[in-house]
Amino acid sequence: MQRTISAIAVTALLVTASCSESSGGAAEGIPSAPIPSAPIPSSALPAMSLPSQALPTVEVDEVPPNADVRSLSLTFEESQVVGTGAMALTSPDLSAVATLAVTESTGDIVAEVAISGLNGGEFIASVDLRFGFAGENGGVLASFAPTMDPDVFRLTTTIGGLLNVGGNTLQAFLDGAWYIDIATGARPSGQLRAQALVSEIGVVRIELQGAQENPPVANADGIAGVAYATFDALAESIVLTTSVEGFVPFLDAPVGPVHLHAGFAGENGPVILPLQPVGSSQTVFRGTEADAVEALDFAQLLQGGYYVNVHSMANASGEVRGQLVPNGIQAVRMELEGQQENPPVMNAAGISGVAYATLDEMAESIVLTTSVEGFVPFLDAPIGPVHLHAGFAGENGPVILPLQPVGDSDTVFRGTEVDAIEVLDFAQLLQGGCYINVHSAVNASGEVRGQLVPGGIQAVRVELEGQQENPPVANDPGVLGVAYATFDAMAETIVLMTSVEGFVPFLDAPVGPVHLHAGFAGENGPVILPLQPVGGSNTVFRGTEADAIAMLDFGQMIQGGYYINVHSAANASGEVRGQVVPSGIQVIRSELQGAQENPPVSNAPGVFGVGYATFNAEEERIVLLTTVEGFVPFLDAPVGPVHLHAGFAGENGPVILPLQPVGDSDTMFRGTEAEALSALDFALLLQGGYYINVHSAENASGEVRGQIVPSGVEVVRMELQGAQENPSVSNGAGVSGVAFATFNAAEERIVLLTTVEGFVPFLDAPIGPVHLHAGLAGENGPVILPLQPVGDSEVAFRGTETDSVEVLDFEQLLQGGHYINVHSEANPMGEVRGQLLTTQSLESDS
């Protein structure tokens, strides 16, 4: 088996080599390289339903029916609570449901709230019926009383018996202006809330985003907003409330103005209704239909044709925006990419596009809007044409609906179902079987494309690689492949498309066969679904669930337990392979190395290993697979044991999960969270705080090790050298050191580990101090973060961002502007030093 190296590691090694060969420069040959652990290149397509959703209250029919009684079933949500911010929850599993019945003729009110998931140290402070529309707080109308069951609270009263806070009327209830609030000791102002809504009333909660603006806006940190629309389409009444955070004042106003505009997702339209500040608030705004500047068209509102827009000083045309998407309507945002084209297109710099589809399944109506930038004119037209095509991800299909330029624009296009050239098949559209395609002069068949992925559908793009094969395959130049999986786990439907290039013919077939297999990353499994050549093609293959040989387990599919495998003449068991990684799943491939052991191990020739971790942090599920070669038997076992340990790069930690041999194999090992010896901390896993360790007869504490480095985390290993000191230091015999930095720049978190050998004690301390300094290679800078001895160790040191002396500048860190410095008695300014060179800094240097 030939050993492969991850793309990140290759980049680091190439840059280091090129620096070594250059003439001069402070960064020559600095041995700092990212740990070779990388996510599997499989990703959900950038299409998503807009974050606008109806609240979970439903009116239920009385049995026997009673037209005089309005009975509601309410589900409580933390997200409905107004003004809580990002407070920590002492009872994160707290949930509640309620029933509420109001008799219109008598005004009788009967309600019950059932609570679950309350931690033992927490208590319910109050359960109240309150007056206030969704998105606003109001006064108490009546309080629920506890019962013999500590988790159940009841209310029996009449409308006449409610407190006089402005909402003690039947009409207030019928308008949707009552809600139930649950307060706890930790959240006395309210932890869970449920709006009481009869069937005539619709309430939509709208997340406001810069990405929905046209053109999109990249918001500064801390800017956020949410809006609620409470409406009665028959009575043509509406109440809008909007809350925002993090804005810079706009002219003389604290923020704003804030408006309801007419316009479908992706298009800009006129102001219909202005929202006014509530009292003296600078962040809360409210409006009703009585404030409308123009007549509000409730038919268009029910079709998804209105949006809330919040303006700012930085973005006067709109800082954040949210589409009002009523129940029964979907609004999907699609990023348009060249790589989704078939075959893929490498776009020139500056080319981008975004599309929106607003659709009504029952009415079979659709509104499409597309905006593009950076295109070269196409023939006599500024750009285009732009079309909606029929076709699943990865396949090309006919034009269904052309989009026309909006006014005299050459970058904005719009279409509706009445423009369709062919009959639009909404069943196929709802399965993810349509896409937007934008043509150009350079790429007449398509420059950028975006799959229309409705709610409930997943469309995953899978890069096919030889290194994912088990054992890994080193592909010949030009061999490559890409696959797409479009599936509905609830309906248990799937469409698979695979395209390959550069293959040598396999037997009598040009290439193949091509299969969907059951198996997690790193393991081989049975064929589940064969893919067939499309037409007479020898490079394009398609399959659906109807072709499945064995029953396809969609539960396993959404956990990441399937892969696409393409066979060839050279590699009959598989030439390229790609794991199907659904939303919410991460799959990490880790190269196992002796250099990552602590202390480092120089492996004998032929000793090699690779590990895969497939996990769902939200559901706290994990599957681990490890394959090794070249080991000397350990005691009576062929190799091992193999473990998942808790510990950041550079530190040793306890066994968390043992991996067991697969069948009678002495080189393959597998484990899941069910086998964990201790509780596996998935928050720590997401920070990069776990590693796979394989033991051997020669190195019982570990022969090869690989850090699990999730998405967003980077791990850098640094050799510490006197030559990097300024001025340089000629170290004595045996003086050496290695450091590891594990960091998440987006979350501004870092863990540093340093181990040294051969030092002369410094003052009364065994060695040190050890610091992270700010400074580029070759320059000295201030201490940013001190590292402390680990336990009573004299050679191991650890630090995190919480230990920072000064604020740690993560942007400077990403540019290679920090270094580890270890001091000594002989060289108090620094004995050995290592520059923290990130992937970004290495790529910029190259």
CSV table of N, CA and C in Angstrom, one decimal, residues 83 104 118 362 489 693 704:
chain,number,residue,atom,x,y,z
A,83,GLY,N,-35.7,39.0,24.4
A,83,GLY,CA,-34.7,39.7,25.2
A,83,GLY,C,-33.9,38.8,26.2
A,104,GLU,N,-66.1,30.9,24.1
A,104,GLU,CA,-66.4,32.2,23.6
A,104,GLU,C,-67.7,32.8,24.3
A,118,LEU,N,-36.4,19.4,33.7
A,118,LEU,CA,-35.9,20.3,34.7
A,118,LEU,C,-34.8,19.6,35.5
A,362,MET,N,-49.1,23.7,-3.1
A,362,MET,CA,-50.5,23.4,-3.4
A,362,MET,C,-51.0,24.2,-4.6
A,489,ALA,N,-34.8,11.6,3.3
A,489,ALA,CA,-34.8,10.5,4.3
A,489,ALA,C,-36.1,10.1,4.8
A,693,ASN,N,-4.8,6.6,19.0
A,693,ASN,CA,-3.5,6.2,19.4
A,693,ASN,C,-3.4,4.7,19.2
A,704,VAL,N,2.0,5.1,16.6
A,704,VAL,CA,1.5,6.2,15.8
A,704,VAL,C,0.2,6.8,16.3
